[in-house]
mmCIF file of C-alpha atoms in Angstrom:
data_model
loop_
_atom_site.group_PDB
_atom_site.id
_atom_site.type_symbol
_atom_site.label_atom_id
_atom_site.label_comp_id
_atom_site.label_asym_id
_atom_site.label_seq_id
_atom_site.Cartn_x
_atom_site.Cartn_y
_atom_site.Cartn_z
ATOM 1 C CA MET A 1 0.166 0.112 -0.038
ATOM 2 C CA HIS A 2 1.107 3.494 -0.618
ATOM 3 C CA ARG A 3 -0.792 7.098 0.459
ATOM 4 C CA THR A 4 -0.586 10.336 -1.507
ATOM 5 C CA ASP A 5 -2.647 13.232 -1.885
ATOM 6 C CA PRO A 6 -6.148 12.409 -2.311
ATOM 7 C CA ALA A 7 -6.517 14.576 -4.824
ATOM 8 C CA TYR A 8 -4.412 13.165 -7.289
ATOM 9 C CA GLY A 9 -6.910 10.087 -8.314
ATOM 10 C CA ALA A 10 -9.504 12.515 -9.159
ATOM 11 C CA SER A 11 -7.048 14.329 -11.105
ATOM 12 C CA VAL A 12 -6.468 11.478 -13.243
ATOM 13 C CA LEU A 13 -9.944 10.603 -13.601
ATOM 14 C CA SER A 14 -12.742 11.821 -11.728
ATOM 15 C CA LEU A 15 -16.555 10.911 -11.236
ATOM 16 C CA ALA A 16 -16.935 13.684 -14.043
ATOM 17 C CA ASP A 17 -14.747 12.602 -15.950
ATOM 18 C CA VAL A 18 -16.496 8.962 -16.347
ATOM 19 C CA ASP A 19 -20.024 10.753 -16.529
ATOM 20 C CA HIS A 20 -18.782 13.018 -19.704
ATOM 21 C CA LEU A 21 -17.392 9.692 -21.451
ATOM 22 C CA LEU A 22 -20.201 7.440 -20.753
ATOM 23 C CA THR A 23 -23.146 10.382 -21.368
ATOM 24 C CA GLU A 24 -22.043 12.602 -23.989
ATOM 25 C CA THR A 25 -19.561 11.201 -25.823
ATOM 26 C CA ALA A 26 -19.903 8.458 -29.011
ATOM 27 C CA ILE A 27 -17.924 5.975 -26.461
ATOM 28 C CA ARG A 28 -18.485 2.368 -27.827
ATOM 29 C CA ALA A 29 -17.722 -1.212 -27.079
ATOM 30 C CA PRO A 30 -15.078 -2.978 -25.767
ATOM 31 C CA ALA A 31 -14.349 0.216 -24.417
ATOM 32 C CA VAL A 32 -16.901 -0.335 -21.871
ATOM 33 C CA ARG A 33 -18.103 -3.643 -20.783
ATOM 34 C CA VAL A 34 -20.616 -3.879 -17.838
ATOM 35 C CA ALA A 35 -20.644 -6.784 -15.006
ATOM 36 C CA ARG A 36 -22.970 -7.667 -12.139
ATOM 37 C CA ASN A 37 -22.485 -10.259 -9.781
ATOM 38 C CA GLY A 38 -19.731 -11.880 -11.185
ATOM 39 C CA SER A 39 -20.666 -12.320 -14.949
ATOM 40 C CA VAL A 40 -20.408 -10.032 -17.760
ATOM 41 C CA LEU A 41 -23.330 -9.255 -19.654
ATOM 42 C CA PRO A 42 -23.057 -9.242 -23.510
ATOM 43 C CA GLU A 43 -22.829 -5.843 -25.380
ATOM 44 C CA SER A 44 -26.482 -5.496 -26.572
ATOM 45 C CA ALA A 45 -27.393 -5.347 -23.061
ATOM 46 C CA PHE A 46 -26.072 -1.554 -23.121
ATOM 47 C CA THR A 47 -25.463 -0.860 -26.531
ATOM 48 C CA ARG A 48 -27.255 0.584 -29.621
ATOM 49 C CA GLY A 49 -26.956 1.078 -33.338
ATOM 50 C CA GLY A 50 -26.218 4.824 -35.353
ATOM 51 C CA SER A 51 -25.059 6.170 -37.659
ATOM 52 C CA LEU A 52 -22.329 8.724 -39.271
ATOM 53 C CA ALA A 53 -22.912 10.370 -42.866
ATOM 54 C CA GLY A 54 -24.287 7.634 -43.675
ATOM 55 C CA LYS A 55 -22.766 4.542 -42.517
ATOM 56 C CA PRO A 56 -23.724 2.341 -40.003
ATOM 57 C CA LEU A 57 -22.298 1.858 -36.755
ATOM 58 C CA THR A 58 -22.558 -0.223 -33.933
ATOM 59 C CA GLY A 59 -21.623 -0.548 -30.250
ATOM 60 C CA LEU A 60 -22.261 2.456 -29.610
ATOM 61 C CA VAL A 61 -22.747 2.800 -25.702
ATOM 62 C CA ASP A 62 -26.560 4.139 -24.846
ATOM 63 C CA PRO A 63 -26.411 5.634 -21.574
ATOM 64 C CA VAL A 64 -30.296 5.931 -20.733
ATOM 65 C CA LYS A 65 -29.619 1.522 -20.721
ATOM 66 C CA LEU A 66 -26.273 1.442 -18.929
ATOM 67 C CA MET A 67 -27.717 3.693 -16.284
ATOM 68 C CA ARG A 68 -30.308 1.727 -15.503
ATOM 69 C CA LEU A 69 -28.380 -0.935 -15.333
ATOM 70 C CA HIS A 70 -26.022 0.556 -13.098
ATOM 71 C CA ASP A 71 -28.947 1.594 -10.787
ATOM 72 C CA GLU A 72 -29.333 -2.386 -10.508
ATOM 73 C CA GLY A 73 -26.478 -2.764 -9.306
ATOM 74 C CA ALA A 74 -23.441 -3.680 -12.359
ATOM 75 C CA THR A 75 -20.125 -2.514 -12.506
ATOM 76 C CA ILE A 76 -19.305 -0.469 -15.344
ATOM 77 C CA VAL A 77 -15.701 -0.923 -16.478
ATOM 78 C CA LEU A 78 -13.657 1.627 -19.226
ATOM 79 C CA GLN A 79 -11.000 -0.498 -20.970
ATOM 80 C CA GLY A 80 -7.803 0.964 -22.159
ATOM 81 C CA LEU A 81 -8.121 4.185 -21.083
ATOM 82 C CA GLN A 82 -5.091 5.538 -21.906
ATOM 83 C CA ARG A 83 -5.644 5.468 -25.466
ATOM 84 C CA TYR A 84 -8.685 7.874 -24.924
ATOM 85 C CA TRP A 85 -7.968 9.985 -21.701
ATOM 86 C CA THR A 86 -5.128 12.143 -22.113
ATOM 87 C CA PRO A 87 -4.064 11.799 -17.818
ATOM 88 C CA VAL A 88 -4.266 8.557 -17.605
ATOM 89 C CA ALA A 89 -2.406 8.522 -20.729
ATOM 90 C CA ASP A 90 0.001 10.800 -19.471
ATOM 91 C CA LEU A 91 0.327 8.474 -16.374
ATOM 92 C CA VAL A 92 1.185 5.340 -18.089
ATOM 93 C CA ALA A 93 3.288 6.515 -20.211
ATOM 94 C CA GLU A 94 5.263 8.203 -17.569
ATOM 95 C CA LEU A 95 4.631 4.667 -15.478
ATOM 96 C CA GLU A 96 5.989 2.416 -18.922
ATOM 97 C CA LEU A 97 9.367 4.619 -19.203
ATOM 98 C CA GLU A 98 9.877 4.565 -15.494
ATOM 99 C CA LEU A 99 9.551 0.373 -15.587
ATOM 100 C CA GLY A 100 10.840 -0.812 -19.242
ATOM 101 C CA HIS A 101 7.474 -2.789 -19.643
ATOM 102 C CA PRO A 102 4.241 -1.700 -21.257
ATOM 103 C CA CYS A 103 1.005 -0.978 -19.449
ATOM 104 C CA GLN A 104 -2.553 -0.428 -19.805
ATOM 105 C CA ALA A 105 -5.435 0.499 -17.624
ATOM 106 C CA ASN A 106 -9.194 -0.061 -16.746
ATOM 107 C CA ALA A 107 -11.625 2.058 -14.790
ATOM 108 C CA TYR A 108 -14.199 0.368 -12.516
ATOM 109 C CA LEU A 109 -17.456 2.383 -11.494
ATOM 110 C CA THR A 110 -19.330 -0.118 -8.726
ATOM 111 C CA PRO A 111 -23.008 1.220 -7.092
ATOM 112 C CA ALA A 112 -22.859 1.269 -3.565
ATOM 113 C CA GLY A 113 -22.508 -1.789 -1.476
ATOM 114 C CA ALA A 114 -22.052 -3.767 -5.252
ATOM 115 C CA GLN A 115 -19.384 -5.968 -6.386
ATOM 116 C CA GLY A 116 -18.832 -6.449 -9.927
ATOM 117 C CA PHE A 117 -16.603 -9.964 -10.461
ATOM 118 C CA ALA A 118 -16.297 -13.010 -7.618
ATOM 119 C CA VAL A 119 -12.614 -13.517 -6.330
ATOM 120 C CA HIS A 120 -10.321 -13.831 -9.259
ATOM 121 C CA SER A 121 -6.467 -13.276 -9.926
ATOM 122 C CA ASP A 122 -4.790 -11.631 -12.905
ATOM 123 C CA SER A 123 -2.195 -12.343 -15.080
ATOM 124 C CA HIS A 124 -0.237 -9.653 -14.507
ATOM 125 C CA ASP A 125 0.885 -7.102 -11.984
ATOM 126 C CA VAL A 126 -1.396 -4.317 -11.253
ATOM 127 C CA PHE A 127 -1.367 -1.203 -9.670
ATOM 128 C CA VAL A 128 -4.796 -0.361 -8.165
ATOM 129 C CA LEU A 129 -5.378 3.546 -7.702
ATOM 130 C CA GLN A 130 -9.311 4.777 -5.573
ATOM 131 C CA THR A 131 -10.274 7.989 -7.124
ATOM 132 C CA HIS A 132 -13.915 8.010 -5.646
ATOM 133 C CA GLY A 133 -15.777 7.066 -2.527
ATOM 134 C CA THR A 134 -14.228 3.591 -0.937
ATOM 135 C CA LYS A 135 -13.721 -0.356 -1.708
ATOM 136 C CA LEU A 136 -13.010 -2.643 0.287
ATOM 137 C CA TRP A 137 -10.791 -6.007 -1.257
ATOM 138 C CA GLU A 138 -10.761 -8.842 -0.108
ATOM 139 C CA ILE A 139 -7.142 -10.354 -0.435
ATOM 140 C CA HIS A 140 -6.029 -13.663 -0.254
ATOM 141 C CA GLY A 141 -2.582 -14.555 0.532
ATOM 142 C CA GLU A 142 -0.398 -16.683 2.436
ATOM 143 C CA GLY A 143 -1.453 -16.173 6.009
ATOM 144 C CA GLY A 144 -5.535 -16.684 4.134
ATOM 145 C CA PRO A 145 -8.191 -14.216 2.828
ATOM 146 C CA GLY A 146 -7.844 -10.537 4.264
ATOM 147 C CA ASP A 147 -9.477 -7.373 4.137
ATOM 148 C CA LEU A 148 -8.205 -3.637 2.686
ATOM 149 C CA LEU A 149 -10.385 -0.173 2.729
ATOM 150 C CA LEU A 150 -9.436 1.790 -0.576
ATOM 151 C CA GLU A 151 -10.277 5.114 -0.169
ATOM 152 C CA PRO A 152 -8.739 8.164 -2.283
ATOM 153 C CA GLY A 153 -5.213 8.517 -1.388
ATOM 154 C CA VAL A 154 -4.603 4.897 -1.283
ATOM 155 C CA ALA A 155 -2.866 3.102 -4.102
ATOM 156 C CA ALA A 156 -2.177 -0.858 -3.330
ATOM 157 C CA TYR A 157 -0.048 -3.213 -5.789
ATOM 158 C CA LEU A 158 -1.279 -6.830 -6.844
ATOM 159 C CA PRO A 159 1.734 -9.126 -7.474
ATOM 160 C CA THR A 160 0.414 -11.496 -10.457
ATOM 161 C CA GLY A 161 -1.947 -14.127 -9.579
ATOM 162 C CA THR A 162 -3.090 -12.203 -6.139
ATOM 163 C CA PRO A 163 -6.545 -13.675 -5.516
ATOM 164 C CA HIS A 164 -8.955 -11.071 -5.039
ATOM 165 C CA ALA A 165 -12.514 -9.211 -5.195
ATOM 166 C CA ALA A 166 -14.076 -6.035 -3.847
ATOM 167 C CA ARG A 167 -16.832 -4.540 -2.861
ATOM 168 C CA ALA A 168 -18.043 -0.569 -3.013
ATOM 169 C CA GLN A 169 -18.973 0.407 0.206
ATOM 170 C CA GLU A 170 -21.658 3.799 1.303
ATOM 171 C CA ALA A 171 -21.539 5.173 -2.355
ATOM 172 C CA VAL A 172 -20.699 4.551 -5.813
ATOM 173 C CA SER A 173 -17.049 3.836 -5.777
ATOM 174 C CA LEU A 174 -14.072 4.519 -8.860
ATOM 175 C CA HIS A 175 -10.605 2.809 -9.013
ATOM 176 C CA LEU A 176 -7.986 2.765 -11.505
ATOM 177 C CA THR A 177 -6.105 -0.241 -12.286
ATOM 178 C CA ILE A 178 -3.391 -0.456 -13.846
ATOM 179 C CA GLY A 179 -1.880 -3.282 -15.543
ATOM 180 C CA ILE A 180 2.056 -4.241 -16.302
ATOM 181 C CA ASN A 181 2.608 -6.002 -19.149
ATOM 182 C CA GLN A 182 5.391 -7.911 -18.045
ATOM 183 C CA LEU A 183 8.261 -8.574 -20.122
ATOM 184 C CA THR A 184 9.606 -11.867 -19.325
ATOM 185 C CA TRP A 185 13.555 -13.635 -19.973
ATOM 186 C CA ARG A 186 11.997 -15.535 -22.013
ATOM 187 C CA SER A 187 10.245 -13.554 -24.311
ATOM 188 C CA LEU A 188 13.073 -11.620 -24.634
ATOM 189 C CA LEU A 189 15.380 -14.846 -25.482
ATOM 190 C CA THR A 190 12.474 -16.709 -27.685
ATOM 191 C CA ARG A 191 12.600 -13.892 -30.107
ATOM 192 C CA GLU A 192 16.594 -13.693 -30.037
ATOM 193 C CA VAL A 193 17.062 -17.414 -30.244
ATOM 194 C CA GLY A 194 13.851 -17.744 -32.721
ATOM 195 C CA LEU A 195 16.199 -14.859 -34.670
ATOM 196 C CA LEU A 196 18.843 -18.001 -35.214
ATOM 197 C CA LEU A 197 16.595 -20.597 -35.974
ATOM 198 C CA ALA A 198 15.522 -19.108 -39.093
ATOM 199 C CA GLU A 199 19.506 -19.248 -39.841
ATOM 200 C CA VAL A 200 18.777 -23.412 -39.503
ATOM 201 C CA PRO A 201 18.629 -25.196 -43.174
ATOM 202 C CA ASP A 202 15.211 -26.300 -43.628
ATOM 203 C CA ALA A 203 16.107 -29.050 -45.592
ATOM 204 C CA HIS A 204 14.299 -32.141 -45.197
ATOM 205 C CA LEU A 205 14.742 -35.271 -42.799
ATOM 206 C CA PRO A 206 17.555 -37.760 -44.721
ATOM 207 C CA ALA A 207 15.347 -40.514 -46.340
ATOM 208 C CA GLY A 208 15.421 -43.737 -44.507
ATOM 209 C CA TYR A 209 16.345 -42.315 -40.974
ATOM 210 C CA LEU A 210 13.362 -44.786 -40.130
ATOM 211 C CA ASP A 211 15.518 -47.196 -40.454
ATOM 212 C CA ASP A 212 19.174 -45.767 -40.241
ATOM 213 C CA PRO A 213 18.363 -43.877 -36.736
ATOM 214 C CA VAL A 214 22.045 -42.559 -36.564
ATOM 215 C CA ARG A 215 22.328 -41.177 -39.402
ATOM 216 C CA LEU A 216 19.346 -38.997 -38.249
ATOM 217 C CA SER A 217 21.298 -38.463 -35.003
ATOM 218 C CA GLU A 218 24.755 -37.724 -36.557
ATOM 219 C CA GLU A 219 23.018 -34.739 -38.722
ATOM 220 C CA LEU A 220 21.180 -33.368 -35.604
ATOM 221 C CA ALA A 221 24.162 -33.047 -33.684
ATOM 222 C CA GLY A 222 25.604 -30.776 -36.213
ATOM 223 C CA HIS A 223 22.490 -28.474 -36.470
ATOM 224 C CA VAL A 224 22.168 -28.488 -32.488
ATOM 225 C CA THR A 225 26.212 -27.654 -32.339
ATOM 226 C CA ALA A 226 26.148 -25.108 -35.080
ATOM 227 C CA LEU A 227 22.910 -23.962 -33.160
ATOM 228 C CA ALA A 228 24.796 -23.581 -29.692
ATOM 229 C CA ASP A 229 27.759 -22.314 -30.935
ATOM 230 C CA ALA A 230 25.189 -19.137 -32.288
ATOM 231 C CA VAL A 231 23.664 -18.971 -29.078
ATOM 232 C CA ARG A 232 26.927 -18.612 -27.311
ATOM 233 C CA ARG A 233 27.817 -16.019 -29.412
ATOM 234 C CA LEU A 234 25.178 -13.883 -28.935
ATOM 235 C CA ASP A 235 26.547 -10.288 -27.873
ATOM 236 C CA ALA A 236 24.351 -9.578 -24.421
ATOM 237 C CA PRO A 237 25.304 -5.958 -24.746
ATOM 238 C CA ALA A 238 23.851 -5.391 -27.917
ATOM 239 C CA VAL A 239 20.664 -7.521 -27.163
ATOM 240 C CA ALA A 240 20.334 -5.126 -24.619
ATOM 241 C CA ASP A 241 20.491 -2.108 -26.369
ATOM 242 C CA ASP A 242 18.710 -3.335 -29.244
ATOM 243 C CA GLN A 243 15.555 -3.663 -26.703
ATOM 244 C CA VAL A 244 16.120 -0.730 -25.267
ATOM 245 C CA VAL A 245 15.543 0.498 -28.752
ATOM 246 C CA ARG A 246 12.608 -1.148 -29.589
ATOM 247 C CA PHE A 247 11.060 -0.294 -26.431
ATOM 248 C CA LEU A 248 11.856 3.309 -26.873
ATOM 249 C CA SER A 249 10.375 3.179 -30.693
ATOM 250 C CA GLN A 250 6.898 1.314 -30.338
ATOM 251 C CA ARG A 251 4.924 2.917 -27.804
ATOM 252 C CA PRO A 252 1.436 4.755 -28.772
ATOM 253 C CA PRO A 253 1.871 8.549 -30.014
ATOM 254 C CA ARG A 254 2.370 11.491 -28.198
ATOM 255 C CA MET A 255 0.633 14.287 -29.886
ATOM 256 C CA ALA A 256 -2.515 16.052 -27.514
ATOM 257 C CA GLY A 257 -2.028 19.450 -28.470
ATOM 258 C CA ALA A 258 -0.262 19.008 -31.793
ATOM 259 C CA LEU A 259 -2.850 21.217 -34.051
ATOM 260 C CA LEU A 260 -2.632 23.854 -31.295
ATOM 261 C CA ASP A 261 1.278 24.057 -31.237
ATOM 262 C CA ARG A 262 1.504 24.283 -35.016
ATOM 263 C CA GLU A 263 -1.144 27.389 -34.229
ATOM 264 C CA ALA A 264 1.303 28.589 -32.275
ATOM 265 C CA LEU A 265 4.352 28.032 -34.951
ATOM 266 C CA ALA A 266 2.919 29.923 -37.508
ATOM 267 C CA ARG A 267 1.985 33.385 -36.030
ATOM 268 C CA ASP A 268 4.440 36.117 -36.650
ATOM 269 C CA ASP A 269 5.548 35.603 -32.708
ATOM 270 C CA GLY A 270 4.792 32.202 -32.595
ATOM 271 C CA LEU A 271 8.988 30.950 -31.356
ATOM 272 C CA ALA A 272 11.481 33.695 -30.178
ATOM 273 C CA ALA A 273 14.350 32.649 -28.738
ATOM 274 C CA ASP A 274 12.273 33.308 -25.570
ATOM 275 C CA THR A 275 9.176 31.036 -25.670
ATOM 276 C CA ALA A 276 8.796 28.590 -23.602
ATOM 277 C CA LEU A 277 8.538 25.184 -24.644
ATOM 278 C CA ARG A 278 8.193 21.733 -22.306
ATOM 279 C CA ARG A 279 8.740 18.271 -22.648
ATOM 280 C CA ARG A 280 5.280 16.259 -23.010
ATOM 281 C CA PRO A 281 4.847 13.974 -20.206
ATOM 282 C CA GLY A 282 6.020 10.352 -20.896
ATOM 283 C CA HIS A 283 7.729 11.275 -23.882
ATOM 284 C CA PRO A 284 11.059 9.495 -24.027
ATOM 285 C CA CYS A 285 13.757 11.514 -25.695
ATOM 286 C CA ARG A 286 16.761 9.065 -25.878
ATOM 287 C CA ILE A 287 19.768 9.852 -27.696
ATOM 288 C CA VAL A 288 22.006 7.125 -29.420
ATOM 289 C CA ASP A 289 25.742 7.665 -31.118
ATOM 290 C CA ASP A 290 25.440 6.109 -34.986
ATOM 291 C CA GLY A 291 28.480 7.759 -36.641
ATOM 292 C CA ASP A 292 27.689 10.635 -37.936
ATOM 293 C CA THR A 293 24.095 10.696 -37.246
ATOM 294 C CA LEU A 294 21.990 10.679 -33.752
ATOM 295 C CA ARG A 295 19.618 8.188 -33.207
ATOM 296 C CA LEU A 296 16.763 10.089 -31.595
ATOM 297 C CA LEU A 297 14.539 7.588 -29.812
ATOM 298 C CA LEU A 298 10.907 9.934 -29.574
ATOM 299 C CA GLY A 299 8.262 6.624 -28.412
ATOM 300 C CA ASP A 300 7.039 6.071 -31.387
ATOM 301 C CA ARG A 301 9.514 6.479 -34.080
ATOM 302 C CA VAL A 302 13.452 6.894 -34.674
ATOM 303 C CA LEU A 303 14.769 10.194 -35.956
ATOM 304 C CA ARG A 304 17.792 10.645 -37.189
ATOM 305 C CA VAL A 305 19.749 14.260 -36.705
ATOM 306 C CA PRO A 306 23.167 15.455 -37.463
ATOM 307 C CA ALA A 307 25.462 14.320 -34.508
ATOM 308 C CA ARG A 308 27.137 18.086 -34.679
ATOM 309 C CA ILE A 309 23.905 18.854 -32.406
ATOM 310 C CA ARG A 310 24.149 16.175 -29.652
ATOM 311 C CA GLU A 311 24.725 18.766 -27.442
ATOM 312 C CA ALA A 312 21.897 20.683 -27.772
ATOM 313 C CA LEU A 313 19.762 17.670 -28.024
ATOM 314 C CA GLY A 314 21.358 16.709 -24.646
ATOM 315 C CA VAL A 315 19.641 19.689 -22.900
ATOM 316 C CA VAL A 316 16.457 18.918 -24.785
ATOM 317 C CA ALA A 317 16.570 15.396 -22.958
ATOM 318 C CA GLY A 318 18.003 16.693 -19.782
ATOM 319 C CA ARG A 319 15.453 19.031 -18.921
ATOM 320 C CA THR A 320 11.545 19.413 -18.843
ATOM 321 C CA GLU A 321 11.214 22.796 -19.505
ATOM 322 C CA LEU A 322 13.155 25.433 -21.698
ATOM 323 C CA THR A 323 13.659 27.585 -24.306
ATOM 324 C CA PRO A 324 15.046 28.217 -27.913
ATOM 325 C CA ALA A 325 17.653 30.518 -25.829
ATOM 326 C CA ASP A 326 18.726 27.896 -23.581
ATOM 327 C CA LEU A 327 19.758 25.586 -26.628
ATOM 328 C CA PRO A 328 23.903 25.789 -27.500
ATOM 329 C CA LEU A 329 23.529 26.673 -30.558
ATOM 330 C CA ASP A 330 23.168 29.901 -32.794
ATOM 331 C CA PRO A 331 20.157 31.642 -32.677
ATOM 332 C CA ALA A 332 18.862 31.016 -35.508
ATOM 333 C CA SER A 333 19.987 26.728 -35.405
ATOM 334 C CA ALA A 334 18.211 26.552 -31.968
ATOM 335 C CA LEU A 335 14.934 28.439 -33.604
ATOM 336 C CA VAL A 336 15.207 25.985 -36.618
ATOM 337 C CA LEU A 337 15.412 22.611 -34.416
ATOM 338 C CA SER A 338 13.002 23.936 -31.474
ATOM 339 C CA ARG A 339 10.498 24.080 -34.354
ATOM 340 C CA ARG A 340 11.291 20.555 -35.975
ATOM 341 C CA LEU A 341 10.742 19.085 -32.119
ATOM 342 C CA VAL A 342 7.610 20.785 -31.540
ATOM 343 C CA ARG A 343 6.272 19.494 -34.890
ATOM 344 C CA GLU A 344 7.772 15.954 -33.902
ATOM 345 C CA GLY A 345 5.639 16.193 -30.692
ATOM 346 C CA LEU A 346 8.624 16.309 -28.233
ATOM 347 C CA LEU A 347 8.377 19.002 -27.184
ATOM 348 C CA GLU A 348 5.089 21.498 -26.759
ATOM 349 C CA VAL A 349 4.404 24.979 -26.029
ATOM 350 C CA VAL A 350 3.737 26.235 -23.629
ATOM 351 C CA ARG A 351 0.279 28.000 -23.508
#
């Protein structure tokens, strides 16, 4: 358990935020699912059809149906919030950079006194943050089940496989669950050894091996030895560097406010030496030396730039806020680089 500012959870996802998503937007299943008494309800119980520009839309959440189910004790689950709610997306992106593991976020809205799911366990680690109301958790450990009351300002960590269930108390409960989709040693080695296996000749086994298994054994021993030698030659530092590059170049795009930034750049006074800029939350900026050029890992892509601006990029990577004048470049070059990094989404204009 960890205690923090009780207002923090609501700043990430409040009851009003959930109300907005469910009743004022065209949110669709499977972004929303509903459970009652341990069972997940069919989407038809809370969705409807519609159309947009003459084309049919399915799975639209019907707020009337949904609120009726909620009144009857159903728990509403908002799935994959990091894909469409910016404060949650910021939190998840920053956590991914802290841990080096992909993360996802769901929210659970449970009526007073209700329990959406029976005792169960998850196949991944989770962090739970209560943002509204209280919820009594039944946590099963080595000493048997125990109770844990979560309220705003309290976060809990549940390792993989921890059996648990939770029931809302006197008022509606809203909590955020962040799942850690762990990258494992097995998955890393499976990928690397798989690349080596792809180099093994895909030739057929020798004809007649049923009557002469020694021949099969001898040829197999040669392939096993060659594969084992290739595994021994694996360059651990190179594999580790490759894993870092993969992770920091395959994250979801972080471009909130990109249109406003372009509008700011287009104004006559849009970007000056003293314009305040800042790094987007959860946006990586890793510099990789590559001869005469640099690779700048921006999360969802790799940007190649001249090696001569490495010092300037080091300033960008090491600070959360800066101005073009802070860059160790001539004024014109500092403005050019700043504009480029704003357009690429790494920096945003402070508004």
